[in-house]
Amino acid sequence: MSTTDTGKTTEPDAAGELGAAGSQLSTAPVETAMPGSFGGSRTPGAIGWITWTGREIVGWARWFWRQLTSMRVALILLFLLSLGAIPGSLIPQSGTDAQKVADFKDRHSLLGPVYDKLGLFHVYSSVWFSAIYILLFVSLIGCIVPRTWQFVGQLRGRPPGAPKRLTRLPAYATWRTESAPEEVREAALKVLKQRRFRAHLDGDAVAAEKGYLRETGNLLFHIALVVMLVAFAWGQLFKSEGNKLIVEGGGFSNTLLQYDDFKSGNLFSNDDLTPFSFDLKNFTGTYERTGPNKGTPRTYQAEVTYSEGAYGKPRKKTIKVNEPLEIGDSKVYLVSHGYAPVVTVRDGKGEVVFHQPVPLLPLDANVTSQGAIKVMDGYRNAQGRSEQLGFSAFFVPTFAGAGKGTMFSQFPALDFPVLAVSGFHGSLGVDSGLPQNVYQLDTSKMKQFKDAKGAILKARLLPGETMKLPDGAGSITFDKDVKEWAGFQVTQQPGSDWALVGAFVAIFGLAGSLFIQRRRVWVRATPGTDGVTVVEMAGLGRSESAKLPEELGDLAALVHEQAPSAPEPGPDTPGSDQDTPDPHAVSAAEGAEKQ
Amino acid sequence: MTLATATNEHLAHISNVLIYSSMAVYTLAFFAHIAEWLFGSRSKVARTAQALTAKGEQGAGAATAPAVTVQTAGGTAVLERPKVVTRSAAGARDVPDGPGAHGGDEQGDLYGRIAVSLTVVAWAVEAAGVLARALSVERAPWGNMYEFNITFSTVAVGVYLALLALKKNVRWMGLFLVTTVLLDLGLAVTVLYTASDQLVPALHSYWLYIHVSTAILCGAIFYVGAVSTLLYLFKDSYENKLAGGGKPGRFATSVLERLPASASLDKFSYRVNAAVFPLWTFTIIAGAIWAGDAWGRYWGWDPKETWAFITWVAYACYLHARATAGWKGRKAAYIALIAFACWLFNYYGVNIFVSGKHSYAGV
Ligand code: HEM
């Protein structure tokens, strides 16, 4: 944009020679001068000091504001933003993987606390990262507002008049014609207007400009960025996100109490939850059977029936990994799955005290799973005393490891399910008031069942098999039924529509800003010395514009049709001064397309 | 439980053969380009030095007068169409574009043309290989790094050939491009090779087609921009040295004399980078929409997302720098290279060194 900025010390020529004609071809902020003393001279006495200080403060404030909203500082802040985003991609983040953060802290006793202090485990919500983008957006708004006014001013005004010497412009054409100057100007005005230039007569020349959409696009783009940020912030404040594990046949209704865990933004209130409910009918997972990627999941889908509101009509829907269920503001995603073997526990008298599917947590890609079976109440031991039972459960859908101490799964589908259990009795510790992990046993107040020889009692059960507990304590059966469970995430992200709108406006604005050129064209027609009219046309655009000379050529051809060349009088071409270019110098020229 | 569609082993095999064949043809193109450059070095025109020193001799007044060019406009039937005279901005260096790799040497030019023809052939074979791969897995060929690599180089060469077809002055780029394509393919078939296979459920989405195809296209165009930015820096130093009265080495002279003028290279890389930036913006947004469907959040600062964002901000920096006094030219070029390095890191580095949600199917 070399010749288009005003007031740039690096390019005195632009301002000096083209004057107003070259000004404001964009609305980029003008670089500001270095601060000096803003207070000026100081009259003696307290009043003098106060007014001087006032001027000084206002001056500095203004200077600071100008700096903040200058292109240079915007550039530096953008740079800082990209630098600042890097650590978060290399250091584990508590937001995405709290376990990794804990591991990291364990391994690095020195770095851990330092990182903690610097907020490096939650970079994107850290003070310094927020400071960068908040400053950037203050700068952005401080930049948009004046630019918008300036642009409105430009729209309401008229394209600036022709500079004195059109020959100095990046693209130039001239010829002599017998048409009168007024006729030429009229013709040029018509041509330019037809080509959708904003054109007007100004003295002996027509001044025209086109490509205002560039600035519009640029402003729209920057405004869209602000909209996106606000939408994002709004979403953060009002969002909610909860997880729920449901076994086939189970259901869920959207209230806080039903969630396994729940997170929400600072301004979220429980009334904001969309009322709906759904039941999980069936979960299906398929896996690659052959080849090097054997075992890789191919499809996951959950068939549900859901109803909106408290008494909505039940409807069917299949939720897949990429296809959440959308109800109002809420979306229900399928995020995980696993197995829930159905287990029956009987007491010494053979009475069923526990019969239900037990969801187990997968440990690896082949769904080797682990969990706990907790019999809270209803159980009496052989002596008739009330006790609690706990079993640690280990499950594989496709058994491997026969004859070995450990077993593992070699395929994620239910080909050869085996459930390994070992039991405890005593108190599960659930009454202590502390929240308990449902997948883990607290065995501190329990005794492990031992067999007759005093070894730990454990068994690998096939579906239908039963393990007897010693001394008539009852039994545990792995029923011939393994259900699947699905983990759902229910999110509410208000503001995401606005973010989406902002994003698309940003793209269109950007395209306008980058693909449209703003350019000016002047056509001057003056009577020459020999009574023939001299027509001069010149164009000015940004240096990157390759099309300018081409366009000027087209326009010149159109004007030329209406005002054709007069026969050449001789070597002394009127209208040529020492500036007339030497047409033989073939060389690189700014704005010229080279092929 | 439905069984996943079995992959078509036969087609996958054909694809491999095609990829290897294209590598062979690219190698021939590589040698033809080398021949072009070798023959080109016979010509000893030092236009740059001439242009720069001739100006110095004209004295102070003339030195600031920029050169001009006459455009023979349009070539349409309009008779006596007025001629348009263009001139560069004051203060800009006026250096003619180099003649290209062949340096004006006829034999060099012949080899250059052969190289381009071979590149077209190699590209067609490679594209067929990518297509066969896609057919063998019955999906878009970008489920893993191997597929991504072969698709990427196909698209990069496609962009180059398209620019050539549009009569843009890009033939000088041939050798650099073919060399890197060979490296890329070599890496693909040795280190990154993955047998053809289906996708994990998270990749089953039409956003995959939109997001990944635009990402690959952006990368290929960014790459073309980066090559020309890098050469701009070399050429600019060379011109600076000459303008300052220095004498660059013989090798530098021989190579750089043949490239376009630094101003042209700079402009070309700006246009290229500016043209893809909106598309890159779209790519990220498409990715966010897809993430919203697949993972329940639009943006989660996953490493891949983070680096896409960093790349985006870096290119925004570059565009800003070009509009900021004191940052145009070399400084902006450095930013463009950093931005491309970010893109590369996102493509290779994040997949290999950082684990995140975007790691699928064996790298
Ligand atoms: C959130 C941070 C920002 C981003 C991502 C951003 C991005 C961009 C992009 C991509 C362009 C290129 C479009 C073009 O060249 O026409 C651009 C242009 C521009 N930006 Fe920003 N911008 C940001 C903040 C700012 C700020 C704070 C200012 C004010 C100082 C600003 C002023 C401008 C101006 C004046 C242009 C037009 C330059 C020209 O005429 O080429 N931007 N911006």
Coordinates of N, CA and C in Angstrom, one line a residue, chain B residues 30 66 118 132 214 248 275:
Chain B
F30 N 12.9 -34.3 -11.9 CA 13.9 -33.7 -11.1 C 15.2 -33.5 -11.9
P66 N 11.4 6.7 -11.2 CA 11.1 5.2 -11.4 C 11.0 4.9 -12.9
L118 N 7.1 -33.9 -17.8 CA 7.3 -35.0 -16.9 C 6.5 -34.8 -15.6
A132 N -7.1 -44.4 -6.6 CA -7.2 -45.8 -6.3 C -7.2 -46.1 -4.8
T214 N -10.2 -28.8 2.5 CA -9.8 -27.4 2.5 C -8.4 -27.3 3.2
P248 N 28.1 -10.3 -4.9 CA 27.7 -11.6 -4.4 C 28.5 -12.7 -5.1
A275 N -4.8 -14.9 -0.7 CA -5.9 -15.6 -1.3 C -6.3 -16.8 -0.5

